[in-house]
Coordinates of C-alpha atoms and ligand atoms in Angstrom, one line a residue:
M44 CA 14.1 4.3 44.8
E45 CA 13.6 7.8 43.4
K46 CA 10.2 9.3 43.7
V47 CA 8.4 10.6 40.7
G48 CA 9.6 14.2 39.9
E49 CA 12.8 14.1 41.9
K50 CA 16.0 15.0 40.2
V51 CA 18.1 11.9 40.1
T52 CA 21.5 13.4 39.5
E53 CA 21.6 16.1 42.1
D54 CA 25.3 16.6 42.6
K55 CA 26.9 15.2 39.5
E56 CA 28.7 17.4 37.0
L57 CA 27.5 15.5 34.0
T58 CA 23.9 14.4 33.4
R59 CA 23.9 11.5 30.9
I60 CA 20.7 10.9 29.0
V61 CA 20.7 7.8 26.8
V62 CA 18.0 7.0 24.3
V63 CA 18.0 3.4 23.2
G64 CA 16.6 2.9 19.7
G65 CA 16.6 5.2 16.7
G66 CA 13.1 4.6 15.4
Y67 CA 10.2 7.0 15.3
A68 CA 10.0 7.4 19.1
G69 CA 13.7 7.5 19.8
V70 CA 14.6 10.0 17.1
H71 CA 11.8 12.3 18.0
A72 CA 12.7 12.1 21.7
C73 CA 16.3 13.0 20.9
Q74 CA 15.2 16.0 18.8
R75 CA 13.0 17.2 21.7
L76 CA 15.9 16.6 24.2
A77 CA 18.3 18.5 22.0
K78 CA 15.9 21.4 21.8
A79 CA 15.2 21.5 25.5
L80 CA 18.6 20.7 26.9
G81 CA 21.1 21.0 24.0
Q82 CA 22.3 24.4 25.1
K83 CA 22.5 23.4 28.8
S84 CA 26.0 22.7 30.0
G85 CA 26.6 19.5 31.8
V86 CA 24.1 17.5 29.8
E87 CA 25.0 14.8 27.4
I88 CA 22.5 13.2 25.1
T89 CA 23.3 9.9 23.4
L90 CA 21.3 7.9 20.9
I91 CA 22.1 4.2 20.6
N92 CA 20.9 2.2 17.6
P93 CA 22.2 -1.0 16.0
G94 CA 22.4 0.5 12.5
P95 CA 23.3 3.8 11.0
S96 CA 19.7 4.5 9.9
H97 CA 16.2 5.3 11.2
T98 CA 14.1 2.9 9.2
L99 CA 10.7 4.2 8.1
L100 CA 8.8 1.0 8.9
T101 CA 5.5 2.4 7.7
D102 CA 6.9 2.3 4.1
L103 CA 8.5 -1.1 4.3
H104 CA 5.8 -2.7 2.2
E105 CA 6.6 -0.3 -0.6
V106 CA 10.1 -1.8 -0.7
A107 CA 8.8 -5.3 -0.4
G108 CA 6.4 -4.7 -3.3
N109 CA 9.1 -3.0 -5.4
R110 CA 7.4 0.3 -5.5
I111 CA 10.4 2.3 -4.1
P112 CA 14.0 1.3 -3.7
P113 CA 15.5 0.4 -0.3
E114 CA 17.1 3.8 0.3
G115 CA 13.5 5.2 0.3
V116 CA 13.0 3.9 3.9
E117 CA 16.4 4.7 5.3
V118 CA 17.2 8.0 7.1
S119 CA 20.8 8.6 8.1
I120 CA 20.7 9.3 11.8
R121 CA 24.1 11.0 11.7
K122 CA 22.7 13.4 9.1
V123 CA 19.6 14.1 11.2
F124 CA 21.7 15.1 14.2
A125 CA 24.6 16.7 12.3
G126 CA 25.4 19.9 14.2
K127 CA 23.0 19.0 17.0
A128 CA 23.8 18.2 20.6
V129 CA 23.2 14.5 20.2
N130 CA 25.9 11.9 20.1
F131 CA 25.1 8.9 18.0
V132 CA 26.5 5.5 18.7
E133 CA 26.0 2.4 16.6
D134 CA 25.5 -0.5 19.1
R135 CA 22.9 -2.9 20.4
I136 CA 21.9 -2.8 24.0
V137 CA 21.4 -6.2 25.5
R138 CA 21.1 -5.6 29.2
I139 CA 20.4 -2.9 31.8
D140 CA 21.3 -2.6 35.4
P141 CA 18.9 -0.1 36.9
Q142 CA 20.7 -0.1 40.2
K143 CA 24.1 0.8 38.8
Q144 CA 22.4 2.8 36.1
I145 CA 24.4 1.2 33.3
L146 CA 23.3 -0.1 29.9
Y147 CA 25.3 -2.9 28.4
S148 CA 26.0 -4.0 24.8
E149 CA 28.1 -7.0 24.0
S150 CA 31.2 -4.9 24.1
H151 CA 30.5 -1.6 25.9
E152 CA 28.9 -0.1 29.0
Y153 CA 26.9 3.1 28.9
P154 CA 26.3 4.7 32.2
Y155 CA 23.2 6.8 32.3
D156 CA 21.2 9.1 34.6
Y157 CA 18.1 8.9 32.5
V158 CA 17.2 6.5 29.8
I159 CA 14.5 6.2 27.3
L160 CA 13.7 2.7 25.9
A161 CA 12.5 2.9 22.4
C162 CA 13.5 -0.4 20.8
G163 CA 10.3 -1.1 18.9
S164 CA 8.7 -4.4 18.2
E165 CA 9.4 -7.7 16.4
P166 CA 7.1 -10.3 14.9
A167 CA 5.2 -12.6 17.3
Y168 CA 4.5 -16.1 15.9
Y169 CA 2.2 -17.3 18.7
N170 CA 3.8 -20.8 18.5
I171 CA 2.0 -21.5 15.3
P172 CA 3.8 -24.6 14.1
G173 CA 6.2 -23.8 11.2
M174 CA 5.3 -20.1 11.1
K175 CA 8.6 -18.8 12.3
E176 CA 10.6 -21.2 10.2
N177 CA 8.7 -21.0 7.0
A178 CA 7.1 -17.5 6.8
L179 CA 8.7 -14.3 5.7
S180 CA 8.3 -11.4 8.2
L181 CA 8.1 -7.7 7.4
W182 CA 9.7 -5.8 10.2
S183 CA 13.0 -4.5 8.9
L184 CA 14.6 -3.4 5.7
K185 CA 16.3 -6.7 5.3
D186 CA 12.9 -8.4 5.6
A187 CA 11.4 -6.2 2.9
E188 CA 14.3 -6.9 0.6
R189 CA 14.0 -10.6 1.2
I190 CA 10.3 -10.5 0.4
R191 CA 11.0 -8.6 -2.8
R192 CA 13.7 -11.0 -3.9
H193 CA 11.6 -14.0 -3.0
V194 CA 8.5 -12.8 -4.9
R195 CA 10.6 -12.2 -8.0
E196 CA 12.2 -15.6 -7.7
M197 CA 8.7 -17.3 -7.5
F198 CA 7.8 -15.6 -10.8
R199 CA 11.1 -16.6 -12.3
L200 CA 10.6 -20.2 -11.3
A201 CA 7.0 -20.2 -12.4
A202 CA 8.0 -18.9 -15.9
S203 CA 9.9 -22.1 -16.5
E204 CA 7.6 -24.5 -14.7
K205 CA 5.7 -26.8 -17.0
D206 CA 3.6 -28.5 -14.4
A207 CA 0.4 -26.3 -14.0
V208 CA -0.2 -27.3 -10.4
K209 CA 3.4 -26.5 -9.3
R210 CA 3.2 -23.2 -11.3
Q211 CA 0.0 -22.3 -9.4
E212 CA 1.8 -23.1 -6.1
L213 CA 4.6 -20.8 -7.0
L214 CA 2.2 -18.0 -8.0
T215 CA 0.1 -18.2 -4.8
F216 CA 1.1 -15.6 -2.3
V217 CA -0.4 -15.7 1.1
V218 CA -0.2 -12.8 3.6
G219 CA -1.2 -13.8 7.1
G220 CA -2.7 -11.0 9.2
G221 CA -5.4 -8.6 8.1
G222 CA -4.1 -5.6 10.1
F223 CA -2.8 -2.5 8.3
T224 CA 0.6 -4.1 7.6
G225 CA -0.9 -7.2 6.0
V226 CA -3.4 -5.1 3.9
E227 CA -0.6 -2.8 2.8
M228 CA 1.6 -5.7 1.9
I229 CA -0.9 -7.5 -0.2
G230 CA -2.0 -4.3 -1.9
E231 CA 1.6 -3.7 -3.0
L232 CA 1.8 -7.2 -4.4
A233 CA -1.4 -6.6 -6.4
D234 CA 0.2 -3.5 -7.9
W235 CA 3.4 -5.4 -8.7
V236 CA 1.8 -8.5 -10.2
P237 CA 1.0 -7.1 -13.7
D238 CA 4.5 -5.9 -14.2
L239 CA 6.0 -9.2 -13.0
C240 CA 3.6 -11.1 -15.3
G241 CA 4.6 -8.9 -18.2
E242 CA 8.3 -9.4 -17.4
Y243 CA 8.1 -13.2 -17.1
G244 CA 5.5 -13.8 -19.8
L245 CA 2.9 -15.2 -17.3
S246 CA -0.8 -14.7 -17.1
E247 CA -2.2 -12.6 -14.3
F248 CA -5.0 -15.1 -14.0
D249 CA -2.6 -17.7 -12.8
V250 CA -1.6 -15.5 -9.8
N251 CA -3.4 -15.9 -6.5
L252 CA -3.2 -13.2 -3.8
I253 CA -4.7 -14.3 -0.5
L254 CA -5.0 -12.3 2.7
I255 CA -5.9 -14.4 5.7
E256 CA -7.2 -13.0 9.0
A257 CA -8.1 -15.0 12.1
L258 CA -10.6 -12.5 13.4
P259 CA -14.1 -11.9 11.8
T260 CA -12.9 -8.7 10.2
I261 CA -9.8 -7.1 8.7
L262 CA -8.4 -3.7 9.8
P263 CA -9.8 -3.8 13.3
N264 CA -8.4 -0.3 14.1
L265 CA -10.6 1.3 11.4
R266 CA -14.3 2.1 11.3
R267 CA -16.3 -0.7 9.7
S268 CA -17.4 1.2 6.7
L269 CA -13.8 1.9 5.7
A270 CA -12.7 -1.6 6.4
E271 CA -15.5 -2.8 4.1
R272 CA -14.4 -0.4 1.4
A273 CA -10.8 -1.7 1.7
R274 CA -12.2 -5.2 1.4
R275 CA -14.2 -4.4 -1.7
Y276 CA -11.3 -2.7 -3.3
M277 CA -9.1 -5.7 -2.6
R278 CA -11.6 -8.0 -4.1
A279 CA -11.9 -5.9 -7.2
R280 CA -8.1 -6.2 -7.5
G281 CA -8.3 -10.0 -7.5
I282 CA -7.3 -10.4 -3.8
T283 CA -9.0 -13.2 -1.9
V284 CA -9.7 -12.1 1.7
L285 CA -10.4 -14.9 4.1
T286 CA -11.6 -13.9 7.6
N287 CA -12.4 -16.1 10.6
S288 CA -9.5 -18.2 9.3
P289 CA -6.8 -18.8 11.9
I290 CA -3.6 -20.3 10.4
V291 CA -2.7 -23.4 12.3
E292 CA 0.4 -24.6 10.5
V293 CA 2.8 -23.5 7.9
T294 CA 5.1 -25.8 6.0
P295 CA 7.5 -24.9 3.1
E296 CA 4.7 -25.7 0.6
E297 CA 1.4 -25.4 2.4
V298 CA -0.6 -23.3 4.8
S299 CA -3.2 -25.0 6.9
L300 CA -6.3 -23.2 8.3
K301 CA -8.3 -24.1 11.3
S302 CA -11.2 -24.9 9.0
G303 CA -9.2 -27.7 7.5
T304 CA -8.5 -25.9 4.3
K305 CA -5.0 -26.3 3.0
I306 CA -3.5 -23.8 0.6
R307 CA -0.5 -24.9 -1.5
T308 CA 2.0 -22.1 -1.6
R309 CA 5.7 -21.3 -1.4
T310 CA 5.1 -17.8 0.0
V311 CA 3.7 -16.9 3.4
I312 CA 4.3 -13.4 4.6
W313 CA 3.4 -13.1 8.3
T314 CA 2.2 -9.8 9.6
G315 CA -0.3 -11.2 12.1
G316 CA 1.4 -10.5 15.4
V317 CA 3.9 -8.2 17.1
Q318 CA 5.6 -8.2 20.4
T319 CA 8.1 -5.9 22.1
N320 CA 11.6 -6.4 21.1
H321 CA 13.0 -9.5 22.9
E322 CA 16.0 -7.6 24.5
V323 CA 13.6 -5.2 26.2
Q324 CA 11.4 -8.1 27.3
E325 CA 14.5 -9.6 29.0
F326 CA 15.5 -6.4 30.8
G327 CA 13.5 -7.7 33.8
F328 CA 10.8 -5.0 34.0
K329 CA 7.1 -5.8 34.6
C330 CA 5.6 -6.5 31.3
H331 CA 2.1 -6.6 30.0
K332 CA 0.6 -8.4 26.9
R333 CA 3.1 -8.8 24.0
G334 CA 6.0 -8.0 26.3
R335 CA 5.3 -4.3 26.5
V336 CA 6.8 -2.7 29.6
R337 CA 4.3 -1.3 32.1
V338 CA 4.7 2.4 32.5
N339 CA 3.0 5.0 34.8
E340 CA 1.1 8.1 33.8
F341 CA 4.5 9.9 33.1
L342 CA 5.7 7.0 30.9
Q343 CA 8.2 6.0 33.5
V344 CA 8.8 2.3 33.9
E345 CA 7.0 1.1 37.0
G346 CA 9.4 1.5 39.9
Y347 CA 11.9 3.7 38.2
S348 CA 11.6 7.5 37.8
N349 CA 14.6 7.7 35.5
I350 CA 13.7 5.0 33.1
Y351 CA 11.1 5.7 30.4
A352 CA 9.6 3.3 27.9
V353 CA 7.9 4.7 24.8
G354 CA 6.5 3.7 21.4
D355 CA 6.0 0.0 20.9
N356 CA 8.0 -0.8 24.1
A357 CA 5.4 0.9 26.4
C358 CA 2.2 -0.5 27.8
F359 CA 0.3 2.7 28.5
M360 CA -3.3 2.3 29.6
T361 CA -5.8 4.9 28.5
H362 CA -9.5 4.9 29.5
T363 CA -10.3 3.0 26.3
G364 CA -7.5 0.4 26.8
E365 CA -3.9 -0.1 25.9
L366 CA -2.4 2.6 23.6
P367 CA -2.0 1.0 20.2
A368 CA 1.4 0.4 18.7
L369 CA 1.3 3.2 16.1
V370 CA 3.8 5.8 14.9
E371 CA 1.7 8.7 16.3
A372 CA 1.7 7.1 19.7
G373 CA 5.4 6.6 19.5
L374 CA 6.0 10.2 18.5
Q375 CA 3.8 11.6 21.2
G376 CA 5.4 9.3 23.8
G377 CA 8.9 10.2 22.7
A378 CA 8.1 13.9 23.0
C379 CA 6.5 13.5 26.5
A380 CA 9.4 11.4 27.8
A381 CA 11.9 14.0 26.5
E382 CA 10.0 16.8 28.1
N383 CA 9.7 14.9 31.4
I384 CA 13.5 14.3 31.5
A385 CA 14.1 17.9 30.7
R386 CA 11.8 18.9 33.6
Q387 CA 13.5 16.4 36.0
V388 CA 16.9 17.7 35.0
K389 CA 15.7 21.2 35.8
G390 CA 14.2 20.0 39.1
E391 CA 10.6 20.3 37.9
K392 CA 7.8 17.8 38.1
P393 CA 7.1 15.7 35.0
R394 CA 3.8 16.0 33.2
E395 CA 1.2 13.3 32.6
F396 CA 1.2 11.7 29.2
R397 CA -2.1 12.5 27.4
P398 CA -1.9 10.9 24.0
K399 CA -4.2 12.2 21.3
L400 CA -4.3 10.0 18.3
H401 CA -5.7 11.6 15.1
G402 CA -6.3 8.5 13.0
V403 CA -5.0 5.7 10.8
M404 CA -4.3 5.5 7.2
V405 CA -3.9 2.3 5.1
S406 CA -2.7 2.2 1.6
I407 CA -3.6 -0.6 -0.8
G408 CA -1.0 -0.1 -3.5
A409 CA 0.1 3.2 -4.9
G410 CA -3.3 4.5 -6.0
Y411 CA -5.8 3.7 -3.3
A412 CA -6.0 4.1 0.5
V413 CA -8.5 4.4 3.3
A414 CA -8.1 6.7 6.2
D415 CA -9.8 7.8 9.3
I416 CA -8.4 11.3 10.1
A417 CA -9.8 13.1 13.2
G418 CA -13.1 11.3 12.7
I419 CA -13.4 12.0 9.0
P420 CA -13.5 9.0 6.8
L421 CA -11.5 9.2 3.6
W422 CA -10.9 6.8 0.8
G423 CA -9.5 6.7 -2.7
L424 CA -7.3 9.5 -3.9
P425 CA -8.1 11.9 -1.0
A426 CA -6.9 9.2 1.4
V427 CA -3.8 8.6 -0.8
A428 CA -3.1 12.4 -0.8
M429 CA -3.6 12.6 3.0
K430 CA -1.1 9.7 3.5
H431 CA 1.5 11.5 1.4
L432 CA 0.9 14.8 3.3
V433 CA 1.4 13.1 6.6
N434 CA 4.5 11.4 5.5
L435 CA 5.9 14.6 4.1
H436 CA 5.1 16.4 7.3
Y437 CA 6.9 13.8 9.3
L438 CA 10.0 13.7 7.0
F439 CA 10.2 17.5 7.0
G440 CA 10.2 17.5 10.8
V441 CA 13.0 14.8 10.9
G442 CA 15.3 15.9 8.2
G443 CA 13.9 19.0 6.4
M444 CA 13.9 19.4 2.6
W445 CA 16.4 16.8 1.7
L446 CA 14.1 14.1 2.9
V447 CA 11.1 15.8 1.4
N448 CA 12.8 16.0 -2.0
R449 CA 13.8 12.4 -1.8
Y450 CA 10.3 11.3 -0.9
L451 CA 8.8 13.3 -3.8
R452 CA 11.3 11.9 -6.2
L453 CA 10.8 8.3 -5.2
E454 CA 7.1 8.3 -4.6
F455 CA 6.0 10.4 -7.6
L456 CA 8.7 10.5 -10.2
N457 CA 9.3 6.8 -10.0
E458 CA 7.7 4.6 -12.7
R459 CA 5.9 2.5 -10.0
G460 CA 4.9 5.3 -7.7
T461 CA 1.6 7.1 -7.2
L462 CA 1.8 8.8 -10.6
A463 CA 2.6 5.5 -12.2
P464 CA -0.7 5.5 -14.2
V465 CA 0.5 8.7 -16.0
F466 CA 3.9 7.2 -16.7
K467 CA 2.2 4.0 -17.9
H468 CA 0.1 6.1 -20.3
L469 CA 3.4 7.5 -21.7
T470 CA 5.7 4.5 -21.5
V471 CA 4.3 1.0 -21.6
K472 CA 1.4 2.1 -23.8
T473 CA 3.4 4.4 -26.0
S474 CA 2.2 2.7 -29.2
V475 CA -1.4 3.2 -27.9
V476 CA -0.8 6.8 -27.3
W477 CA -0.6 7.5 -31.0
L478 CA -3.9 5.7 -31.5
V479 CA -5.5 8.3 -29.2
I480 CA -5.4 10.8 -32.0
L481 CA -7.1 8.4 -34.4
R482 CA -9.6 7.3 -31.8
L483 CA -10.7 10.9 -31.1
F484 CA -10.9 11.6 -34.9
L485 CA -13.0 8.6 -35.6
G486 CA -15.2 9.2 -32.5
Y487 CA -15.7 12.8 -33.6
Q488 CA -16.8 11.7 -37.1
W489 CA -19.3 9.3 -35.8
L490 CA -20.7 11.7 -33.3
V491 CA -21.1 14.5 -35.8
S492 CA -22.8 12.1 -38.2
G493 CA -25.2 10.9 -35.5
I494 CA -26.0 14.5 -34.4
H495 CA -26.6 15.4 -38.0
K496 CA -29.1 12.5 -38.4
V497 CA -30.9 13.5 -35.2
Q498 CA -31.2 17.1 -36.5
S499 CA -32.5 15.9 -39.9
G500 CA -35.3 13.9 -38.3
F501 CA -33.9 10.3 -38.5
L502 CA -35.6 9.5 -35.1
V503 CA -39.1 10.7 -36.1
S504 CA -39.7 10.2 -39.8
G505 CA -39.3 6.8 -41.5
D506 CA -38.7 8.2 -45.0
K507 CA -35.0 9.2 -44.6
L508 CA -33.3 6.0 -45.4
V509 CA -35.4 5.2 -48.4
S510 CA -35.0 8.7 -49.8
G511 CA -31.3 8.7 -49.1
S512 CA -31.4 12.1 -47.6
S513 CA -28.3 11.6 -45.5
L514 CA -27.3 8.0 -46.2
V515 CA -27.5 6.4 -49.6
P516 CA -29.0 2.9 -49.1
M517 CA -27.8 1.4 -52.4
G518 CA -25.3 2.5 -55.0
P519 CA -24.5 1.1 -58.4
G520 CA -21.9 -1.3 -57.0
T521 CA -24.1 -2.7 -54.2
P522 CA -24.2 -6.5 -54.5
Q523 CA -27.5 -8.2 -55.2
F524 CA -27.8 -10.0 -51.8
Y525 CA -27.5 -6.6 -50.0
V526 CA -30.1 -5.0 -52.4
T527 CA -32.5 -7.9 -51.5
F528 CA -31.7 -7.5 -47.8
M529 CA -32.5 -3.8 -48.0
E530 CA -35.7 -4.2 -49.9
K531 CA -37.0 -7.1 -47.9
V532 CA -35.9 -6.3 -44.4
V533 CA -34.7 -2.7 -44.0
F534 CA -37.2 -0.6 -46.0
P535 CA -40.3 -2.2 -44.5
H536 CA -39.0 -1.2 -41.1
A537 CA -37.2 2.0 -42.1
L538 CA -37.8 4.0 -39.0
F539 CA -36.6 1.2 -36.8
F540 CA -33.3 0.9 -38.7
Q541 CA -32.9 4.7 -38.9
I542 CA -33.1 4.8 -35.1
I543 CA -30.6 1.9 -34.8
V544 CA -28.2 3.6 -37.1
T545 CA -28.5 7.0 -35.5
L546 CA -28.2 5.8 -31.9
G547 CA -25.4 3.5 -33.0
E548 CA -23.4 6.4 -34.5
L549 CA -24.0 8.5 -31.3
A550 CA -23.0 5.6 -29.1
I551 CA -19.9 4.7 -31.1
G552 CA -18.8 8.3 -31.3
T553 CA -19.2 8.9 -27.6
A554 CA -17.5 5.7 -26.6
L555 CA -14.5 6.4 -28.8
I556 CA -14.1 9.9 -27.6
L557 CA -14.2 8.7 -23.9
G558 CA -12.1 5.7 -24.7
L559 CA -14.7 3.6 -22.9
F560 CA -15.4 0.0 -24.2
T561 CA -13.3 1.1 -27.2
A562 CA -12.9 -2.4 -28.6
L563 CA -16.7 -2.8 -28.7
A564 CA -17.1 0.6 -30.2
G565 CA -14.4 -0.4 -32.8
L566 CA -16.4 -3.5 -33.7
G567 CA -19.6 -1.4 -34.0
S568 CA -17.6 1.0 -36.2
I569 CA -16.4 -1.8 -38.4
F570 CA -19.9 -3.2 -38.7
M571 CA -21.5 0.1 -39.7
N572 CA -18.7 0.8 -42.1
V573 CA -19.0 -2.5 -43.8
N574 CA -22.7 -1.8 -44.3
F575 CA -22.0 1.6 -45.7
M576 CA -19.4 0.2 -48.0
L577 CA -21.8 -2.4 -49.3
S578 CA -24.3 0.3 -49.9
G579 CA -21.6 2.2 -51.8
T580 CA -20.9 5.0 -49.4
G581 CA -18.3 3.6 -46.9
N582 CA -14.8 4.8 -46.6
V583 CA -11.9 2.3 -46.5
W584 CA -9.8 4.5 -44.2
F585 CA -12.6 4.6 -41.7
L586 CA -12.5 0.8 -41.8
V587 CA -8.8 0.7 -41.2
T588 CA -9.0 3.2 -38.4
S589 CA -11.9 1.2 -36.8
L590 CA -9.7 -1.9 -37.0
L591 CA -7.0 -0.2 -35.0
M592 CA -9.5 0.5 -32.3
L593 CA -9.5 -3.2 -31.4
G594 CA -5.9 -3.0 -30.1
G595 CA -6.7 -1.4 -26.7
A596 CA -6.8 2.2 -28.0
G597 CA -8.9 3.2 -25.0
R598 CA -6.2 2.1 -22.5
A599 CA -4.2 5.3 -23.0
F600 CA -5.9 8.5 -21.9
G601 CA -9.2 6.7 -22.0
L602 CA -11.6 5.3 -19.4
D603 CA -10.7 1.8 -20.4
Y604 CA -7.4 2.2 -18.6
Y605 CA -9.4 2.2 -15.3
V606 CA -12.6 0.3 -16.2
M607 CA -11.0 -2.7 -17.9
P608 CA -8.8 -3.8 -14.9
F609 CA -11.7 -3.1 -12.6
L610 CA -14.0 -5.4 -14.7
E611 CA -11.3 -8.0 -15.0
G612 CA -11.0 -7.8 -11.2
L613 CA -14.7 -8.4 -10.8
W614 CA -14.6 -11.3 -13.1
R615 CA -11.7 -12.8 -11.2
E616 CA -13.3 -12.2 -7.9
R617 CA -14.4 -15.7 -7.2
R618 CA -11.7 -17.4 -9.3
P619 CA -8.9 -17.7 -6.7
V620 CA -11.2 -19.3 -4.1
A621 CA -12.3 -21.8 -6.7
K622 CA -8.7 -22.5 -7.6
Q623 CA -7.8 -22.9 -4.0
K624 CA -10.6 -25.4 -3.5
S625 CA -9.2 -27.4 -6.3
A626 CA -5.7 -27.1 -4.8
T627 CA -6.8 -28.5 -1.5
A628 CA -8.7 -31.3 -3.0
Ligands
LIG1397 C1 5.4 -2.8 7.7 C2 4.9 -2.0 8.8 C3 3.9 -1.0 8.5 C4 3.4 -0.2 9.5 N1 2.5 0.7 9.1 C5 2.1 1.6 10.1 C6 1.2 2.7 9.7 O1 0.8 2.8 8.6 N2 0.8 3.5 10.7 C7 1.3 3.4 11.9 O2 1.0 4.3 12.8 N3 2.1 2.4 12.3 C8 2.5 1.5 11.4 N4 3.4 0.5 11.8 C9 3.8 0.4 13.2 C10 4.9 1.4 13.5 O3 5.9 1.3 12.5 C11 5.4 1.2 14.9 O4 4.3 1.4 15.8 C12 6.5 2.3 15.1 O5 7.6 2.0 14.3 C13 6.9 2.2 16.6 O6 8.0 3.2 16.8 P1 9.2 2.9 17.8 O7 10.0 4.0 17.8 O8 8.6 2.4 19.1 O9 9.9 1.6 17.2 P2 10.7 1.5 15.8 O10 10.3 2.5 14.9 O11 10.6 0.1 15.4 O12 12.2 1.8 16.2 C14 12.9 0.9 17.1 C15 14.4 1.1 16.9 O13 15.1 0.5 18.0 C16 16.2 -0.2 17.4 N5 16.6 -1.3 18.4 C17 16.0 -2.5 18.5 N6 16.6 -3.2 19.4 C18 17.6 -2.4 19.9 C19 18.5 -2.6 20.9 N7 18.6 -3.8 21.6 N8 19.4 -1.6 21.2 C20 19.4 -0.5 20.5 N9 18.4 -0.2 19.6 C21 17.6 -1.2 19.3 C22 15.7 -0.7 16.1 O14 16.8 -1.0 15.2 C23 14.9 0.5 15.6 O15 15.8 1.5 15.0 C24 3.9 -0.3 10.8 C25 4.9 -1.3 11.1 C26 5.4 -2.1 10.1 C27 6.4 -3.1 10.4

């Protein structure tokens, strides 16, 4: 067996380096190898991957939740390495013979001098009865497309389902696993539900989104304060989060929890466990938990100085434990393995792998995220922005501007992307957009009128209403009942009513201008106008404009666009649990 640091292929004319797996770690390793050894004669670099694309797994939930189209997560490997000293082969490696130094697919043999194993992970089902058979997984583009089709199908079926219990079953979506994949998946569904409900004529209140985690907390990789923020945000979006709730069985129509709770559903998306790709597990190397191959400090597979394992395939121990299965760990591992092979080819000693992870980011739909970057906690839009920046940085490194352009187009110019709220102001709510002008006009009129009353002493002197200084209490056409009301109720308490009217005008004006609680302000505006009309000073056009405010005029370019869904979310917060209880009864 070769010793660490020794050059394996001393006398051969050709040094063959094979990278197995075109994911984050494999592609990055090849880029580094091409840079370090591409110009060197007698070196051949080959990348083997089952399909033509590098799949951006971290964005799969966006495809599953219909935010971006499938092509948004596919990067053509041929295009990435066009003109570079990397041969690309579409094949799947099923066996390795470390003694003969040959990799085998079903039909081909690939001799190697050095190999990097970067085949990634696959879902682990932990022998939970029915999980593998009945749950959807999210670990490939096919998985994501399947979820997308399935979710849409559930809405389609629910739209024609007369039985309320069955409809609820169809509209209950369970995500198993509260890690970042599960949280991101349920977040995408929460974003998609309003569109689906609109499309199929269903009520959002009939949809249940449930995230189930076996541990006491979600997002264990994040600091607690951020995990708590994520949890609060999900609640506000109407997502039920169940922790301490191991799933013990899944059938086509039901999920059973250890607590005995049963949830009727046709959709379980399982993100609760990963293990190393099964082919790598069967290569015969020493494996650790979840089948990850044991590697030494240089990322070499224990016992072999010319076989490296990186990314999700490697079990690399740091002083704080096993290096987590994250993109950044894969990229750094790929770079280190490539550098070490280059060193070995040149007859130098490899360097130790010293991973330095900078943090994690978790999106919950297009408009919210939590992130822990270099010890700095971020949430909301700054975290969303950071996630986009990191993605752009990665894509630029892999493919340059064509990938950056595509990302920007799909993420921002797409109707369901991060800028979707702006698009929604301009598209879905187009009719409401025109009301904005009326809303601002009406608000301005009320505000100016209120300010004028304040300036003319309506809040301090009780004689204004009676004298009719700014507001005429009764005109010639005022009906008798209103005259009586004014004389018996209003005039004796004139200052009180002056204050009410003045503050009312200020409040209505401000609310309409901000587009906050617009319907309420509209009602107030109608009430005040009716009173003014009865006293002979009202304006019928004011009344018509006020009526239009009841139709959601604040939802376009107004705070109601954000506040109303938030309040609806708060109101719904306890509802799904209650519904589930009844479903289990
Ligand atoms: C939905 C989802 C969301 C995620 N979100 C995040 C996140 O936000 N942040 C984060 O850091 N991590 C995230 N992860 C985890 C992250 O994607 C993985 O840690 C990362 O992909 C590991 O990189 P890798 O190169 O080891 O494997 P992969 O990127 O999985 O690449 C493996 C490649 O090997 C190929 N392959 C498999 N078997 C063979 C074979 N037998 N022969 C040849 N090729 C083979 C595969 O086709 C694939 O192209 C997420 C994962 C998922 C599924």
